[in-house]
Coordinates of C-alpha atoms in Angstrom, one line a residue:
Chain A
G1 CA 12.8 14.1 -9.3
A2 CA 14.3 11.3 -7.2
G3 CA 11.0 9.8 -6.1
V4 CA 7.5 9.1 -7.3
S5 CA 5.4 12.2 -7.7
Q6 CA 1.7 12.6 -7.9
S7 CA -0.6 15.5 -8.7
P8 CA -2.7 17.1 -7.6
S9 CA -2.0 16.5 -3.9
N10 CA -5.6 17.3 -3.1
K11 CA -8.7 17.4 -5.3
V12 CA -12.2 18.4 -4.3
T13 CA -14.9 17.7 -6.8
E14 CA -18.6 17.6 -7.1
K15 CA -20.5 14.3 -7.5
G16 CA -20.9 13.4 -11.1
K17 CA -17.8 15.2 -12.4
D18 CA -14.8 13.4 -13.9
V19 CA -11.3 13.7 -12.4
E20 CA -7.9 12.8 -13.6
L21 CA -5.0 11.9 -11.3
R22 CA -1.4 11.9 -12.5
C23 CA 1.6 9.8 -11.5
D24 CA 5.2 10.3 -12.5
P25 CA 7.2 7.2 -11.6
I26 CA 10.8 6.9 -10.8
S27 CA 12.8 7.2 -14.1
G28 CA 13.6 3.8 -15.5
H29 CA 11.0 1.9 -13.4
T30 CA 9.1 -0.5 -15.7
A31 CA 6.3 -1.3 -13.2
L32 CA 3.6 1.1 -12.1
Y33 CA 0.8 0.5 -9.7
W34 CA -2.3 2.4 -8.6
Y35 CA -3.9 1.8 -5.2
R36 CA -6.9 3.3 -3.3
Q37 CA -6.7 3.9 0.4
R38 CA -10.0 4.7 2.2
L39 CA -9.9 6.5 5.5
G40 CA -8.6 4.1 8.2
Q41 CA -8.1 1.3 5.7
G42 CA -5.3 -0.5 4.0
L43 CA -4.4 -0.2 0.4
E44 CA -6.7 -1.7 -2.3
F45 CA -5.0 -2.7 -5.5
L46 CA -6.5 -1.0 -8.6
I47 CA -4.3 -1.5 -11.7
Y48 CA -0.8 -2.6 -12.6
F49 CA 1.3 -1.6 -15.7
Q50 CA 4.4 -3.6 -16.6
G51 CA 6.4 -2.3 -19.6
N52 CA 4.5 -2.6 -22.8
S53 CA 2.4 -5.5 -21.7
A54 CA -1.4 -5.3 -21.3
P55 CA -2.2 -3.8 -17.9
D56 CA -3.7 -5.9 -15.1
K57 CA -7.0 -4.1 -14.5
S58 CA -8.4 -6.7 -12.1
G59 CA -8.7 -4.3 -9.2
L60 CA -10.7 -1.6 -10.8
P61 CA -13.9 -1.4 -8.9
S62 CA -16.2 -0.3 -11.8
D63 CA -16.1 0.8 -15.4
R64 CA -16.0 4.4 -14.2
F65 CA -12.4 3.8 -13.4
S66 CA -9.7 3.7 -16.1
A67 CA -6.0 4.3 -16.3
E68 CA -3.4 4.8 -19.0
R69 CA 0.3 4.8 -19.2
T70 CA 2.5 6.1 -22.0
G71 CA 5.4 3.7 -22.4
E72 CA 7.3 3.6 -19.1
S73 CA 6.5 7.1 -18.0
V74 CA 3.6 9.1 -16.8
S75 CA 0.3 7.4 -15.9
T76 CA -3.2 8.9 -15.4
L77 CA -6.0 7.5 -13.4
T78 CA -9.4 8.7 -14.6
I79 CA -12.6 8.4 -12.5
Q80 CA -15.7 9.3 -14.5
R81 CA -19.0 10.5 -12.9
T82 CA -17.5 10.5 -9.4
Q83 CA -19.5 9.3 -6.5
Q84 CA -19.0 10.1 -2.8
E85 CA -17.8 6.6 -2.2
D86 CA -14.8 7.4 -4.4
S87 CA -13.5 9.7 -1.8
A88 CA -10.1 8.3 -0.7
V89 CA -6.3 8.7 -1.1
Y90 CA -5.1 7.4 -4.4
L91 CA -1.6 6.1 -4.2
C92 CA 0.8 5.4 -7.1
A93 CA 3.9 3.2 -6.8
S94 CA 6.6 2.1 -9.1
S95 CA 9.3 -0.6 -9.1
S96 CA 12.2 -1.5 -11.2
T97 CA 11.2 -5.1 -11.6
G98 CA 11.6 -6.8 -15.0
G99 CA 9.0 -9.4 -14.1
W100 CA 5.5 -9.8 -12.7
H101 CA 6.6 -9.5 -9.1
H102 CA 4.5 -7.3 -7.0
T103 CA 6.8 -8.1 -4.0
D104 CA 9.7 -6.3 -5.6
T105 CA 10.2 -3.1 -3.7
Q106 CA 7.5 -0.6 -4.6
Y107 CA 8.3 3.1 -4.1
F108 CA 5.2 5.0 -3.3
G109 CA 4.2 8.6 -4.1
P110 CA 2.6 10.8 -1.5
G111 CA -0.9 10.2 -3.0
T112 CA -3.8 12.4 -4.2
R113 CA -6.5 13.0 -1.6
L114 CA -9.8 13.0 -3.5
T115 CA -12.9 14.4 -1.9
V116 CA -16.2 14.0 -3.7
L117 CA -18.9 16.3 -2.3
Chain B
G1 CA -11.2 -6.1 -1.8
Q2 CA -9.6 -8.8 0.3
Q3 CA -7.7 -7.5 3.4
L4 CA -5.6 -9.1 6.0
N5 CA -6.5 -9.1 9.7
Q6 CA -4.1 -6.8 11.4
S7 CA -4.0 -6.1 15.1
P8 CA -4.0 -4.1 17.2
Q9 CA -5.8 -1.3 15.3
S10 CA -4.0 1.3 17.4
M11 CA -1.4 1.5 20.2
F12 CA -0.6 4.3 22.6
I13 CA 2.8 3.7 24.3
Q14 CA 5.5 5.5 26.2
E15 CA 8.8 6.2 24.7
G16 CA 11.2 3.3 25.4
E17 CA 8.6 0.6 25.4
D18 CA 8.6 -2.3 23.0
V19 CA 5.8 -2.8 20.5
S20 CA 4.3 -5.8 18.9
M21 CA 1.8 -6.1 16.1
N22 CA 0.7 -9.0 13.9
C23 CA -1.2 -10.0 10.8
T24 CA -3.1 -13.2 10.1
S25 CA -4.6 -14.6 7.0
S26 CA -7.0 -17.4 6.2
S27 CA -4.9 -18.5 3.3
I28 CA -1.2 -19.4 2.8
F29 CA 1.1 -16.6 1.7
N30 CA 4.4 -16.7 -0.2
T31 CA 5.7 -13.4 1.0
W32 CA 5.1 -11.0 3.9
L33 CA 6.1 -7.3 3.8
W34 CA 5.9 -4.6 6.5
Y35 CA 5.4 -0.9 5.6
K36 CA 5.3 2.3 7.6
Q37 CA 3.2 5.3 6.5
D38 CA 3.8 8.8 7.8
P39 CA 1.0 11.4 7.6
G40 CA 0.6 12.7 4.0
E41 CA 3.1 10.3 2.7
G42 CA 3.1 7.0 0.8
P43 CA 4.1 3.8 2.6
V44 CA 7.8 2.9 2.9
L45 CA 9.0 -0.7 3.0
L46 CA 10.6 -1.7 6.3
I47 CA 11.1 -5.4 6.1
A48 CA 10.5 -8.1 3.5
L49 CA 10.1 -11.9 4.4
Y50 CA 10.3 -14.6 1.8
K51 CA 10.5 -17.9 3.7
A52 CA 8.4 -19.6 6.4
G53 CA 10.1 -19.2 9.7
E54 CA 12.3 -16.4 8.5
L55 CA 13.2 -13.9 11.2
T56 CA 14.7 -10.6 9.9
S57 CA 15.8 -7.4 11.7
N58 CA 16.2 -3.9 10.5
G59 CA 17.7 -1.8 13.3
R60 CA 15.2 -1.8 16.2
L61 CA 12.6 -3.6 14.0
T62 CA 12.2 -7.4 13.9
A63 CA 9.7 -9.3 11.8
Q64 CA 9.0 -13.0 11.4
F65 CA 7.2 -15.1 8.7
G66 CA 5.0 -17.5 10.6
I67 CA 5.7 -21.3 10.2
T68 CA 2.1 -21.8 9.1
R69 CA 2.6 -19.2 6.4
K70 CA -0.6 -17.6 7.5
D71 CA 0.8 -15.0 9.9
S72 CA 3.6 -12.5 10.5
F73 CA 4.5 -10.2 13.4
L74 CA 6.5 -7.0 13.6
N75 CA 8.3 -6.0 16.8
I76 CA 9.7 -2.5 17.5
S77 CA 12.1 -2.3 20.5
A78 CA 12.8 0.7 22.6
S79 CA 10.3 2.9 20.8
I80 CA 11.2 6.6 20.0
P81 CA 8.9 9.5 19.0
S82 CA 9.8 9.1 15.3
D83 CA 8.3 5.6 15.3
V84 CA 4.8 7.3 15.2
G85 CA 2.9 6.4 12.1
I86 CA 0.7 3.7 10.6
Y87 CA 2.2 0.3 10.1
F88 CA 0.8 -2.0 7.4
C89 CA 1.5 -5.6 6.7
A90 CA 1.2 -6.9 3.1
G91 CA 1.3 -10.4 1.8
Q92 CA 1.4 -12.2 -1.5
P93 CA -1.1 -15.2 -1.5
V94 CA 0.0 -18.4 -3.3
N95 CA -0.8 -18.5 -7.0
T96 CA -1.1 -14.7 -7.4
D97 CA 1.3 -11.9 -8.0
K98 CA -0.9 -9.4 -6.1
L99 CA -0.2 -7.8 -2.7
I100 CA -2.9 -7.8 -0.1
F101 CA -2.6 -5.1 2.5
G102 CA -3.7 -5.2 6.2
T103 CA -5.9 -2.5 7.7
G104 CA -3.0 -0.9 9.6
T105 CA -1.8 -0.4 13.1
R106 CA -1.7 3.3 14.2
L107 CA 1.2 3.8 16.7
Q108 CA 1.4 6.8 19.0
V109 CA 4.5 7.3 21.2
F110 CA 4.4 9.6 24.1
P111 CA 7.6 11.1 25.6

């Protein structure tokens, strides 16, 4: 597709279960970001992938959160042993930057709304 | 995580009115960005500012990078119903490549 896509669009899970969220970036974009957006809040940076370099994981809130990216394509964000505080919209973005510039235009996906009961 | 102070939190205005919102930070920023987010969608970049004092327009939108490098404002002139949404500022602090996002301004426009 032309834009960033994410799946599922909505996910309801029980506390303690693991979830996997998927992001398909724009083809050819080397940079990929994950953000968390709690209700009524701004975006919190989680993790950043740039090409084949080691990802910047400095925003991950706990060791229950992890993400992978295969080359310059799909990324998955995994949350293990989900807690109610993990309920949020998880947004993925990609950009065509060849360098470590988060200010290069990021194109966002529609997000995955995660609800932990 | 760290967030910017953005105000107002929400605005309810009549179609045709002008709108102003701003963001402030306790630290100096290199870049300021303004995004708009429609319900169920991801944010879309409206305006990017890279120099202190810079004033940039995009149609009815005008944004400025404050001289102190600690603030930015966004103005929308002659608002229309499709301006409804949540507006976020985002900034890049000095010595970091991260973006910090504001808490958003929710704009509602009544005909």
